Amino acid sequence: MSAGSTMPPPIRRIELDASPTVVPPSAPETKNGGHSSVGLAAPRRRPQRAAAGIERMRAEALSVAYGGKPAVTEVTLPVRKGEVLALIGPSGCGKTTLLRSLNRLTELTPTASSTGSILLDGEDIHAQEVTSLRRRVSMVFQQPNPFPMSVFDNVAYALREQASRRPARDQLRPQVEEALRRAGLWEEVGDDLSHPALRLSGGQQQRLCIARALAVRPEVLLLDEPCSALDPRSTQTIEDLILKLRDELAVVIVTHNLQQAYRIADFVGFMYLGELVEYGPADQVFGEPKAKRTKDYISGGFG
Amino acid sequence: MEAATATTPVRPAPATGSGWRRTDRIFVGVCWATGILLCLIAGSLVLFMLVKGLQFLSVNLLTTHPVSDLDQSKTGGFLDPLIGTVILAVLGTLIALPLGVGAAVWLTEYGRPSWLARAVESGIEMVAGTPSIVLAIFGLLLFSQQFLSFLSFTAAGNAVFGRSFFAAGAMMSLIALPLIFGATRSALQAIPGHVREASYALGKTKAATIRRVLLPMSREGVATGTALGMGRIAGDTAIVVILLGATLRLQGVGDVPVVGTLRGTGSTLTSYVYNNSPAGEGNAPDKAYAAAFVLLMVVIALNFGIDLITSRRGRRA
């Protein structure tokens, strides 16, 4: 580093005309702990996972286009319970679109169209009622966006049926407390649940959003760059939280932050120009990427 | 860190105006002048109303019914016009509020088919641009129809009078509607899309999201629009003169207490001021000043009251 500090860093360009070298999703093999050659030296926070969990969701040859312009092409991807799946890739590569299709939020964009299928426990999600699907596959967004209500009401809103004010506060209290505990926010807000949610700090707001998403008891939790608006400390809190939640549900996280993916992910999907270039155990993707583009991206060649 | 702060040169704040170009100076001068001029106009208006109004205002005026008499000392107060103003403002707002908010929600949250959305938008713009006297004439035509006779009184020979608080309130609502619509729409548009998505992602329907998230978030905008609309209703004269009958006292129709009053005619402070100004037939400028002052106070009080309601509800949330 010190020797080359006066020199500009080498720029490695990715050949845009080359056809992508897509590596077929490999079955989770035995983990080889060696991740020596490329990339990241940060300590991994996650303990090694022994075996793959039960598959909850599966995208099968999924393609999504916005007004005819493809955003995701032919992606096949399993989402398993008990593990964190990180989707990485440069901006505009379709990670968020893929994530949003998993609970049919892409439908809110009038120009979006999709082919292929997404299965939740073997059942096509498009055959399901959308509100109940979204309660099973819930989502946390990039910007902390609690509703302008009290902390209690934010969680209670998620628990109650549509616009109803029932069940009453007293009946919901245990469930609200549990959701806040699971999101690691109870110690901080437990003594004043009537505190306006918008007056919490950014990290607390994001954990409240997680609590809100957990309150509906989802089976899959989608996180769209949940830490990108937060400081390192709040980020760490949320990462710890994600690792804790991993045991109970399937977690899919989109992140721009490779270090973060490296720290918390069990499996990593690398997307580029709408394609899933590589999918595999985090150790393998970060340690010995099979595709050249993955290697380039992970070692900082582009992105 | 400390070294960095020590070495940072302390730049003296530039003296305002020094070294400015002449055109800049002229521009700043013009800005100052227009600002001060507007302040002077507003200030003198309030001061004038305050002096003239307080000079002639007495509790007596507020609590006695107006009487038609040539002798100025016997014409009584303006209790009826005061009540009329309040009734009309409340009635017009009650009609305009759901319509305006509903239209704004539909346009921002649904807005399909788009040709209909465009039509609604330009329709409301047209209503906003229509002079109130045109609305009044249209209203007179409308409410004189037989099928709307239950909203006013029917004279001998089956002629529908077409003038009542109901008729005037309905037309007044059209004056407040564009303001409420506009303010609500911009408040809704200011809510970022990911807030809506957060609600949908919890399995909420659009209707639930609108009721529990979007409308509470746009409460302030709705309140601003309502306050502006009420002020405009309280200040309008043309509709009162043509559609409310501008009778000196409240003249109810039938025996039902509230509905009777609303079906009947009356006047408001604006028409009272007009009638008692040197231009009107009453010609009692003293009372006109006092009434105008009260009108100003009523409008300010309405705005203040709405502010109070919304801020209290906001704090609770």
Coordinates of C-alpha atoms in Angstrom, one line a residue:
Chain A
M1 CA 0.0 0.0 0.0
S2 CA 2.6 2.5 1.1
A3 CA 4.8 1.9 -1.9
G4 CA 2.1 2.4 -4.4
S5 CA 0.4 5.3 -2.7
T6 CA 1.6 7.8 -5.3
M7 CA 0.5 5.6 -8.2
P8 CA -3.1 5.6 -9.2
P9 CA -4.8 2.4 -8.5
P10 CA -4.9 -0.1 -11.4
I11 CA -8.2 0.0 -13.2
R12 CA -9.5 -3.4 -14.3
R13 CA -12.2 -3.1 -16.8
I14 CA -14.8 -5.8 -17.3
E15 CA -15.4 -6.8 -20.9
L16 CA -19.0 -5.7 -21.6
D17 CA -19.3 -7.6 -24.8
A18 CA -18.2 -10.9 -23.4
S19 CA -21.0 -13.3 -22.7
P20 CA -21.5 -13.8 -19.0
T21 CA -19.9 -16.8 -17.6
V22 CA -22.8 -18.1 -15.5
V23 CA -21.9 -20.7 -13.0
P24 CA -24.7 -23.1 -12.3
P25 CA -25.9 -22.9 -8.8
S26 CA -23.9 -25.5 -6.9
A27 CA -25.4 -27.6 -4.3
P28 CA -24.1 -26.7 -0.8
E29 CA -21.1 -28.9 -0.6
T30 CA -18.8 -29.4 2.3
K31 CA -17.4 -26.1 3.3
N32 CA -13.7 -25.6 2.7
G33 CA -12.7 -23.0 5.2
G34 CA -9.9 -21.7 2.9
H35 CA -10.6 -18.3 1.5
S36 CA -7.2 -17.2 0.8
S37 CA -6.6 -15.9 -2.6
V38 CA -9.1 -13.0 -3.3
G39 CA -10.5 -10.2 -1.3
L40 CA -11.7 -9.6 2.2
A41 CA -9.8 -10.0 5.3
A42 CA -12.4 -8.9 7.8
P43 CA -13.2 -11.3 10.5
R44 CA -16.4 -13.2 10.0
R45 CA -18.9 -12.7 12.6
R46 CA -21.1 -15.7 11.8
P47 CA -20.4 -19.1 13.1
Q48 CA -20.1 -21.8 10.5
R49 CA -23.3 -23.4 9.5
A50 CA -23.4 -27.1 9.6
A51 CA -26.0 -28.1 7.2
A52 CA -28.4 -26.4 4.8
G53 CA -31.9 -25.7 6.1
I54 CA -35.2 -26.4 4.6
E55 CA -36.0 -24.7 1.4
R56 CA -38.8 -22.2 1.8
M57 CA -38.8 -20.2 -1.4
R58 CA -37.5 -20.8 -4.8
A59 CA -37.3 -18.5 -7.8
E60 CA -37.6 -20.6 -11.0
A61 CA -36.4 -19.1 -14.2
L62 CA -37.6 -15.7 -13.0
S63 CA -37.5 -12.8 -15.4
V64 CA -38.7 -9.3 -14.6
A65 CA -38.9 -6.4 -17.1
Y66 CA -39.9 -2.8 -16.7
G67 CA -41.7 -1.6 -19.7
G68 CA -40.0 -4.3 -21.9
K69 CA -36.5 -3.5 -20.5
P70 CA -35.2 -6.6 -18.7
A71 CA -34.1 -6.1 -15.1
V72 CA -33.8 -9.7 -14.0
T73 CA -33.3 -12.5 -16.5
E74 CA -33.8 -16.2 -15.9
V75 CA -32.8 -16.3 -12.3
T76 CA -33.2 -19.6 -10.4
L77 CA -32.4 -19.3 -6.7
P78 CA -33.3 -21.2 -3.6
V79 CA -34.1 -19.5 -0.2
R80 CA -33.6 -21.7 2.8
K81 CA -34.6 -21.4 6.3
G82 CA -31.8 -21.0 8.8
E83 CA -29.4 -19.2 6.6
V84 CA -28.7 -15.7 5.4
L85 CA -28.7 -15.3 1.7
A86 CA -27.0 -12.1 0.5
L87 CA -27.5 -10.7 -3.0
I88 CA -24.6 -8.6 -4.1
G89 CA -23.7 -6.8 -7.3
P90 CA -23.3 -3.4 -8.8
S91 CA -26.0 -0.8 -8.9
G92 CA -28.9 -1.5 -11.3
C93 CA -28.0 -5.2 -11.6
G94 CA -31.5 -6.3 -10.5
K95 CA -30.9 -7.4 -6.9
T96 CA -33.6 -5.2 -5.5
T97 CA -36.0 -6.1 -8.3
L98 CA -35.4 -9.8 -7.5
L99 CA -36.0 -9.1 -3.8
R100 CA -39.1 -7.2 -4.5
S101 CA -40.6 -9.9 -6.7
L102 CA -40.3 -12.3 -3.8
N103 CA -43.3 -10.6 -2.1
R104 CA -44.8 -9.3 -5.2
L105 CA -44.0 -5.6 -4.5
T106 CA -42.9 -5.3 -8.2
E107 CA -46.6 -5.4 -9.0
L108 CA -46.9 -1.9 -7.7
T109 CA -44.9 -0.7 -10.6
P110 CA -47.4 -0.5 -13.4
T111 CA -44.8 -1.2 -16.2
A112 CA -43.4 -4.3 -14.5
S113 CA -44.0 -7.7 -16.1
S114 CA -42.5 -11.0 -15.2
T115 CA -42.2 -14.6 -16.4
G116 CA -41.1 -17.7 -14.6
S117 CA -42.3 -18.6 -11.2
I118 CA -41.6 -18.1 -7.5
L119 CA -42.6 -20.8 -5.1
L120 CA -43.2 -20.5 -1.4
D121 CA -43.2 -23.9 0.2
G122 CA -43.9 -25.4 -3.2
E123 CA -46.8 -23.1 -4.0
D124 CA -46.8 -20.4 -6.6
I125 CA -46.9 -17.0 -4.9
H126 CA -49.0 -15.6 -7.7
A127 CA -51.7 -18.0 -6.9
Q128 CA -51.9 -16.7 -3.3
E129 CA -53.8 -13.8 -1.9
V130 CA -51.3 -11.0 -2.0
T131 CA -51.9 -9.6 1.5
S132 CA -51.4 -12.9 3.2
L133 CA -48.4 -13.6 1.0
R134 CA -46.8 -10.4 2.2
R135 CA -47.4 -11.3 5.8
R136 CA -45.5 -14.5 5.2
V137 CA -42.7 -12.8 3.2
S138 CA -42.2 -9.5 4.9
M139 CA -39.8 -6.7 4.0
V140 CA -37.6 -4.0 5.5
F141 CA -36.5 -1.1 3.3
Q142 CA -33.4 0.9 2.7
Q143 CA -34.7 4.1 4.4
P144 CA -35.9 3.6 7.9
N145 CA -39.6 4.4 7.4
P146 CA -41.6 4.0 10.6
F147 CA -45.1 5.4 10.3
P148 CA -45.8 8.7 12.1
M149 CA -47.4 7.0 15.1
S150 CA -46.1 5.8 18.5
V151 CA -43.7 2.9 18.8
F152 CA -46.5 0.8 20.0
D153 CA -48.9 1.7 17.2
N154 CA -46.2 1.0 14.5
V155 CA -46.0 -2.6 15.6
A156 CA -49.7 -2.9 16.4
Y157 CA -50.6 -1.6 12.9
A158 CA -48.8 -4.6 11.5
L159 CA -50.6 -7.0 13.8
R160 CA -54.1 -5.7 13.3
E161 CA -56.4 -6.7 10.5
Q162 CA -56.2 -4.1 7.7
A163 CA -57.5 -0.7 9.0
S164 CA -59.2 -2.1 12.0
R165 CA -58.5 -0.8 15.5
R166 CA -59.1 -4.2 17.0
P167 CA -57.8 -6.1 18.9
A168 CA -57.4 -3.5 21.5
R169 CA -54.1 -2.2 22.9
D170 CA -54.1 -4.4 26.0
Q171 CA -54.6 -7.6 24.1
L172 CA -51.8 -6.7 21.6
R173 CA -49.3 -5.7 24.2
P174 CA -47.6 -9.1 24.6
Q175 CA -47.2 -9.5 20.9
V176 CA -45.9 -6.0 20.5
E177 CA -43.4 -6.6 23.3
E178 CA -42.3 -9.9 21.8
A179 CA -41.7 -8.3 18.4
L180 CA -39.7 -5.5 19.9
R181 CA -37.7 -7.9 21.9
R182 CA -36.9 -10.0 18.9
A183 CA -35.7 -6.8 17.1
G184 CA -33.6 -6.0 20.1
L185 CA -35.3 -2.7 20.7
W186 CA -37.3 -3.5 23.9
E187 CA -34.5 -2.4 26.3
E188 CA -34.5 1.0 24.7
V189 CA -38.1 1.8 24.2
G190 CA -39.9 -0.6 26.6
D191 CA -40.5 2.0 29.2
D192 CA -42.3 4.4 26.9
L193 CA -44.1 2.7 24.1
S194 CA -46.1 5.9 23.4
H195 CA -42.9 7.6 22.2
P196 CA -43.3 9.0 18.7
A197 CA -41.5 6.6 16.4
L198 CA -40.1 9.4 14.3
R199 CA -38.2 10.8 17.3
L200 CA -36.1 7.6 17.6
S201 CA -32.6 7.6 16.2
G202 CA -32.0 6.2 12.7
G203 CA -30.8 2.9 13.9
Q204 CA -33.6 2.5 16.4
Q205 CA -36.1 3.4 13.6
Q206 CA -34.7 0.7 11.4
R207 CA -34.9 -1.8 14.2
L208 CA -38.5 -0.7 14.7
C209 CA -39.1 -1.4 11.1
I210 CA -37.6 -4.9 11.6
A211 CA -39.8 -5.3 14.6
R212 CA -42.8 -4.3 12.6
A213 CA -41.9 -6.8 9.9
L214 CA -41.3 -9.5 12.5
A215 CA -44.6 -8.9 14.2
V216 CA -46.6 -10.5 11.4
R217 CA -44.5 -13.7 12.1
P218 CA -43.1 -14.1 8.6
E219 CA -41.4 -17.1 7.3
V220 CA -39.1 -15.1 5.0
L221 CA -37.6 -11.7 5.9
L222 CA -36.4 -9.6 3.0
L223 CA -34.0 -6.8 3.7
D224 CA -33.2 -4.2 1.1
E225 CA -29.9 -2.6 2.0
P226 CA -31.2 -2.2 5.6
C227 CA -28.0 -0.6 6.9
S228 CA -27.1 1.8 4.1
A229 CA -28.5 4.8 5.8
L230 CA -27.1 3.9 9.2
D231 CA -23.9 4.5 11.1
P232 CA -21.4 1.6 11.8
R233 CA -22.6 1.0 15.3
S234 CA -26.3 0.7 14.3
T235 CA -25.2 -1.5 11.4
Q236 CA -23.4 -3.8 13.8
T237 CA -26.5 -4.1 16.0
I238 CA -28.6 -4.9 13.0
E239 CA -26.1 -7.5 11.7
D240 CA -26.1 -9.2 15.1
L241 CA -29.9 -9.2 14.9
I242 CA -29.9 -10.7 11.5
L243 CA -27.7 -13.5 12.6
K244 CA -30.0 -14.2 15.5
L245 CA -33.1 -14.2 13.3
R246 CA -31.4 -16.6 10.9
D247 CA -32.4 -19.6 13.1
E248 CA -36.1 -18.9 13.0
L249 CA -36.6 -17.8 9.4
A250 CA -35.1 -17.4 6.0
V251 CA -33.3 -14.1 5.5
V252 CA -32.6 -12.5 2.2
I253 CA -30.5 -9.4 2.2
V254 CA -29.6 -7.1 -0.6
T255 CA -26.4 -5.2 0.1
H256 CA -23.9 -3.0 -1.7
N257 CA -21.5 -3.6 1.1
L258 CA -19.3 -6.6 0.3
Q259 CA -17.8 -6.6 3.8
Q260 CA -21.3 -6.9 5.2
A261 CA -22.2 -9.7 2.9
Y262 CA -19.0 -11.4 3.9
R263 CA -19.7 -10.9 7.6
I264 CA -23.2 -12.2 7.8
A265 CA -24.1 -14.3 4.7
D266 CA -24.1 -18.0 4.6
F267 CA -24.9 -18.0 0.9
V268 CA -24.2 -15.4 -1.7
G269 CA -25.7 -14.6 -5.0
F270 CA -23.8 -12.3 -7.3
M271 CA -25.9 -10.6 -9.8
Y272 CA -24.7 -8.7 -12.8
L273 CA -26.8 -7.0 -15.6
G274 CA -29.9 -8.8 -14.4
E275 CA -28.3 -12.3 -14.4
L276 CA -27.4 -14.4 -11.4
V277 CA -23.8 -14.9 -12.3
E278 CA -22.8 -17.0 -9.4
Y279 CA -24.5 -18.5 -6.4
G280 CA -22.9 -20.5 -3.7
P281 CA -21.8 -20.7 -0.1
A282 CA -20.2 -17.4 1.1
D283 CA -16.8 -19.0 1.6
Q284 CA -16.7 -20.3 -1.9
V285 CA -18.0 -17.1 -3.6
F286 CA -15.6 -14.9 -1.6
G287 CA -12.8 -17.4 -1.5
E288 CA -12.7 -19.1 -4.8
P289 CA -15.2 -17.5 -7.1
K290 CA -15.8 -19.6 -10.2
A291 CA -16.9 -16.9 -12.6
K292 CA -14.4 -14.2 -13.7
R293 CA -16.9 -11.4 -13.1
T294 CA -17.5 -12.4 -9.6
K295 CA -13.7 -12.5 -9.0
D296 CA -13.4 -9.0 -10.6
Y297 CA -16.2 -7.6 -8.6
I298 CA -15.1 -9.1 -5.3
S299 CA -11.6 -8.0 -5.6
G300 CA -12.7 -4.4 -6.4
G301 CA -12.2 -4.5 -10.2
F302 CA -15.4 -2.8 -10.9
G303 CA -18.8 -2.0 -9.4
Chain B
M1 CA -8.2 17.0 14.5
E2 CA -6.9 19.7 16.7
A3 CA -4.1 20.5 14.4
A4 CA -6.5 20.8 11.5
T5 CA -8.7 23.3 13.4
A6 CA -5.7 25.3 14.3
T7 CA -4.4 25.6 10.8
T8 CA -7.8 26.4 9.3
P9 CA -7.7 30.1 8.5
V10 CA -10.4 32.1 10.1
R11 CA -12.2 33.9 7.3
P12 CA -13.8 37.2 8.2
A13 CA -17.5 37.3 7.4
P14 CA -17.9 39.4 4.3
A15 CA -19.5 42.7 4.9
T16 CA -22.9 42.8 3.3
G17 CA -23.0 44.9 0.2
S18 CA -19.4 45.8 0.1
G19 CA -17.8 45.1 -3.3
W20 CA -21.2 44.2 -4.8
R21 CA -22.0 45.0 -8.3
R22 CA -24.4 47.9 -8.8
T23 CA -27.2 45.7 -10.3
D24 CA -27.0 43.5 -7.3
R25 CA -27.4 46.4 -5.0
I26 CA -30.4 47.7 -7.0
F27 CA -32.0 44.3 -6.9
V28 CA -31.5 43.9 -3.2
G29 CA -33.0 47.4 -2.7
V30 CA -36.0 46.6 -4.7
C31 CA -36.6 43.3 -2.8
W32 CA -36.3 45.2 0.5
A33 CA -38.7 47.9 -0.7
T34 CA -41.4 45.4 -1.9
G35 CA -41.1 43.5 1.3
I36 CA -41.5 46.5 3.5
L37 CA -44.3 47.8 1.3
L38 CA -46.3 44.6 1.8
C39 CA -45.7 44.7 5.5
L40 CA -46.9 48.3 5.6
I41 CA -50.1 47.4 3.7
A42 CA -50.9 44.5 5.9
G43 CA -50.0 46.4 9.0
S44 CA -52.1 49.5 8.1
L45 CA -55.0 47.2 7.2
V46 CA -55.0 45.5 10.6
L47 CA -54.3 48.8 12.4
F48 CA -57.1 50.6 10.5
M49 CA -59.6 47.7 11.3
L50 CA -58.4 47.7 14.9
V51 CA -58.9 51.4 15.5
K52 CA -62.1 51.8 13.5
G53 CA -63.5 48.4 14.7
L54 CA -62.7 48.7 18.4
Q55 CA -64.0 52.3 18.3
F56 CA -67.5 51.2 17.4
L57 CA -67.5 47.7 18.7
S58 CA -69.5 46.8 21.8
V59 CA -70.7 43.6 23.4
N60 CA -74.2 44.9 22.7
L61 CA -73.6 44.7 18.9
L62 CA -72.6 41.1 19.2
T63 CA -75.6 40.0 21.2
T64 CA -78.5 41.8 19.7
H65 CA -80.5 41.0 16.6
P66 CA -80.4 43.5 13.8
V67 CA -83.5 45.6 13.3
S68 CA -84.5 47.4 10.1
D69 CA -84.9 51.1 11.1
L70 CA -84.1 54.5 9.7
D71 CA -82.8 55.6 13.1
Q72 CA -79.3 54.3 13.4
S73 CA -79.5 54.0 17.2
K74 CA -82.4 51.5 16.8
T75 CA -80.9 49.1 14.1
G76 CA -79.6 46.7 16.7
G77 CA -76.5 44.6 16.5
F78 CA -75.3 41.9 14.2
L79 CA -75.8 38.7 16.1
D80 CA -77.7 37.0 13.1
P81 CA -75.0 37.8 10.5
L82 CA -72.4 36.5 12.9
I83 CA -74.2 33.2 13.4
G84 CA -74.8 33.1 9.6
T85 CA -71.1 33.4 8.9
V86 CA -70.3 30.6 11.3
I87 CA -73.1 28.3 9.9
L88 CA -72.1 28.9 6.3
A89 CA -68.4 28.4 7.0
V90 CA -69.1 25.1 8.9
L91 CA -71.6 23.9 6.3
G92 CA -69.5 24.7 3.3
T93 CA -66.4 23.0 4.9
L94 CA -68.4 19.9 5.9
I95 CA -69.4 19.5 2.3
A96 CA -66.0 20.4 0.8
L97 CA -63.8 18.5 3.1
P98 CA -64.8 14.9 2.1
L99 CA -65.1 15.9 -1.5
G100 CA -61.7 17.6 -1.7
V101 CA -59.8 15.0 0.3
G102 CA -61.5 12.1 -1.5
A103 CA -60.7 13.6 -4.9
A104 CA -57.1 14.2 -3.9
V105 CA -56.7 10.7 -2.5
W106 CA -58.2 9.2 -5.6
L107 CA -56.0 11.2 -7.9
T108 CA -52.7 10.6 -6.1
E109 CA -53.2 7.0 -5.0
Y110 CA -55.3 5.6 -7.9
G111 CA -55.4 8.1 -10.7
R112 CA -56.6 5.5 -13.3
P113 CA -57.8 5.7 -16.0
S114 CA -55.5 8.6 -16.6
W115 CA -57.9 10.5 -18.9
L116 CA -60.3 10.6 -16.0
A117 CA -57.6 11.8 -13.7
R118 CA -56.7 14.6 -16.1
A119 CA -60.4 15.5 -16.4
V120 CA -60.9 15.7 -12.7
E121 CA -57.8 17.8 -12.3
S122 CA -58.8 20.3 -14.9
G123 CA -62.4 20.3 -13.6
I124 CA -61.2 21.3 -10.2
E125 CA -58.9 23.9 -11.7
M126 CA -61.9 25.4 -13.5
V127 CA -64.0 25.5 -10.4
A128 CA -61.1 27.3 -8.7
G129 CA -61.0 29.9 -11.5
T130 CA -64.8 30.5 -11.6
P131 CA -65.8 33.8 -10.0
S132 CA -68.1 33.3 -7.0
I133 CA -70.8 35.3 -8.5
V134 CA -71.0 32.9 -11.4
L135 CA -71.2 30.0 -9.0
A136 CA -74.0 31.9 -7.2
I137 CA -76.1 32.4 -10.3
F138 CA -75.6 28.8 -11.3
G139 CA -76.6 27.8 -7.8
L140 CA -79.8 29.9 -7.9
L141 CA -80.7 28.1 -11.1
L142 CA -79.9 24.7 -9.7
F143 CA -81.7 25.1 -6.3
S144 CA -84.8 26.6 -7.9
Q145 CA -85.5 23.2 -9.5
Q146 CA -88.5 21.3 -8.2
F147 CA -86.6 18.2 -7.1
L148 CA -84.4 20.3 -4.8
S149 CA -87.3 22.1 -3.3
F150 CA -86.7 20.4 0.1
L151 CA -83.5 22.5 0.5
S152 CA -85.3 25.8 0.5
F153 CA -88.8 27.1 0.9
T154 CA -91.6 26.9 -1.6
A155 CA -93.7 30.0 -2.1
A156 CA -97.3 30.0 -3.0
G157 CA -97.8 28.9 -6.6
N158 CA -95.2 26.2 -6.2
A159 CA -92.3 28.4 -7.1
V160 CA -89.1 27.2 -5.3
F161 CA -87.3 30.1 -3.7
G162 CA -83.9 28.4 -4.2
R163 CA -82.2 30.5 -1.5
S164 CA -81.1 29.0 1.8
F165 CA -78.2 28.0 3.9
F166 CA -78.2 24.7 2.2
A167 CA -78.0 26.3 -1.3
A168 CA -75.4 28.8 -0.2
G169 CA -73.4 26.2 1.7
A170 CA -73.3 23.9 -1.3
M171 CA -72.0 26.6 -3.6
M172 CA -69.6 27.9 -0.9
S173 CA -68.1 24.4 -0.7
L174 CA -67.0 24.8 -4.3
I175 CA -65.0 27.8 -3.3
A176 CA -63.2 25.8 -0.5
L177 CA -63.0 22.6 -2.5
P178 CA -60.0 23.5 -4.8
L179 CA -58.0 24.8 -1.8
I180 CA -58.6 21.6 0.2
F181 CA -57.9 19.4 -2.8
G182 CA -54.7 21.2 -3.7
A183 CA -53.3 21.2 -0.2
T184 CA -54.2 17.5 0.4
R185 CA -52.7 16.5 -2.9
S186 CA -49.4 18.1 -2.3
A187 CA -49.3 16.6 1.2
L188 CA -49.9 13.2 -0.3
Q189 CA -47.4 13.6 -3.0
A190 CA -44.8 14.6 -0.4
I191 CA -45.0 11.2 1.2
P192 CA -42.2 9.1 -0.2
G193 CA -43.1 5.9 -2.1
H194 CA -41.3 3.6 0.3
V195 CA -43.6 4.5 3.1
R196 CA -46.6 3.2 1.1
E197 CA -44.6 0.1 0.2
A198 CA -43.7 -0.5 3.8
S199 CA -47.4 -0.7 4.6
Y200 CA -48.1 -2.9 1.6
A201 CA -45.2 -5.1 2.6
L202 CA -47.0 -5.7 5.9
G203 CA -49.9 -7.2 4.0
K204 CA -52.0 -4.1 4.1
T205 CA -54.4 -3.2 1.4
K206 CA -54.4 0.1 -0.3
A207 CA -57.5 1.2 1.6
A208 CA -56.0 0.4 5.0
T209 CA -52.8 2.2 4.0
I210 CA -54.7 5.3 3.0
R211 CA -56.7 5.3 6.2
R212 CA -54.1 4.5 8.7
V213 CA -50.9 5.9 7.2
L214 CA -51.4 8.3 4.3
L215 CA -54.3 10.4 5.6
P216 CA -52.8 10.8 9.1
M217 CA -49.5 11.8 7.5
S218 CA -51.2 14.5 5.3
R219 CA -53.2 15.8 8.2
E220 CA -51.4 19.1 8.3
G221 CA -51.9 19.7 4.6
V222 CA -55.6 19.0 4.9
A223 CA -55.8 21.4 7.9
T224 CA -54.1 24.2 5.9
G225 CA -56.4 23.7 3.0
T226 CA -59.4 23.7 5.3
A227 CA -58.3 26.9 7.1
L228 CA -57.8 28.6 3.8
G229 CA -61.1 27.4 2.5
M230 CA -63.0 28.5 5.6
G231 CA -61.4 31.9 5.3
R232 CA -62.5 32.2 1.7
I233 CA -66.1 31.1 2.6
A234 CA -66.3 33.5 5.4
G235 CA -65.1 36.3 3.1
D236 CA -67.3 35.7 0.1
T237 CA -70.2 38.1 -0.5
A238 CA -71.6 37.3 -3.9
I239 CA -73.0 33.9 -3.0
V240 CA -74.5 35.3 0.3
V241 CA -76.3 38.1 -1.5
I242 CA -77.7 35.9 -4.2
L243 CA -78.1 32.5 -2.6
L244 CA -78.6 33.2 1.1
G245 CA -81.3 35.8 0.5
A246 CA -79.3 38.3 2.6
T247 CA -82.2 38.8 4.9
L248 CA -81.3 40.7 8.0
R249 CA -82.3 38.0 10.4
L250 CA -82.2 34.2 10.2
Q251 CA -85.5 33.2 8.8
G252 CA -86.1 29.5 9.3
V253 CA -88.6 27.4 7.3
G254 CA -90.8 24.8 9.0
D255 CA -90.7 23.7 12.6
V256 CA -87.7 21.4 12.7
P257 CA -85.2 23.4 14.7
V258 CA -81.8 23.0 13.0
V259 CA -82.9 21.9 9.6
G260 CA -85.5 24.7 9.5
T261 CA -82.8 27.3 10.0
L262 CA -80.6 25.7 7.3
R263 CA -83.5 25.6 4.9
G264 CA -84.2 29.2 5.6
T265 CA -82.4 32.4 4.7
G266 CA -80.1 34.7 6.6
S267 CA -77.1 36.9 6.1
T268 CA -73.4 36.9 7.0
L269 CA -71.0 39.5 8.2
T270 CA -69.9 40.2 4.6
S271 CA -73.3 41.0 3.4
Y272 CA -73.9 43.0 6.6
V273 CA -70.8 45.0 6.0
Y274 CA -71.8 45.5 2.4
N275 CA -75.3 46.7 3.3
N276 CA -74.2 49.0 6.0
S277 CA -71.3 50.5 4.1
P278 CA -71.9 53.8 2.4
A279 CA -72.6 51.8 -0.8
G280 CA -75.4 49.8 0.7
E281 CA -78.9 50.7 1.7
G282 CA -78.3 50.5 5.4
N283 CA -75.6 53.1 5.3
A284 CA -74.3 52.7 8.9
P285 CA -70.5 52.8 8.4
D286 CA -69.9 52.6 12.1
K287 CA -71.5 49.2 12.3
A288 CA -69.9 48.2 9.0
Y289 CA -66.5 48.8 10.6
A290 CA -67.3 46.9 13.7
A291 CA -68.7 44.0 11.7
A292 CA -65.7 44.0 9.4
F293 CA -63.4 43.8 12.4
V294 CA -65.4 41.0 13.9
L295 CA -65.2 39.2 10.5
L296 CA -61.5 39.5 10.5
M297 CA -61.3 38.1 14.0
V298 CA -63.7 35.2 13.1
V299 CA -61.4 34.2 10.2
I300 CA -58.3 34.4 12.4
A301 CA -60.0 32.5 15.1
L302 CA -61.1 29.8 12.6
N303 CA -57.5 29.4 11.4
F304 CA -56.2 29.3 14.9
G305 CA -58.7 26.8 16.0
I306 CA -57.8 24.4 13.2
D307 CA -54.1 24.8 13.9
L308 CA -54.8 23.9 17.5
I309 CA -56.9 20.8 16.7
T310 CA -54.3 19.4 14.3
S311 CA -51.3 20.1 16.4
R312 CA -52.9 18.5 19.4
R313 CA -53.8 15.4 17.4
G314 CA -50.3 15.4 15.9
R315 CA -48.7 15.4 19.3
R316 CA -50.7 12.5 20.4
A317 CA -49.7 10.4 17.5

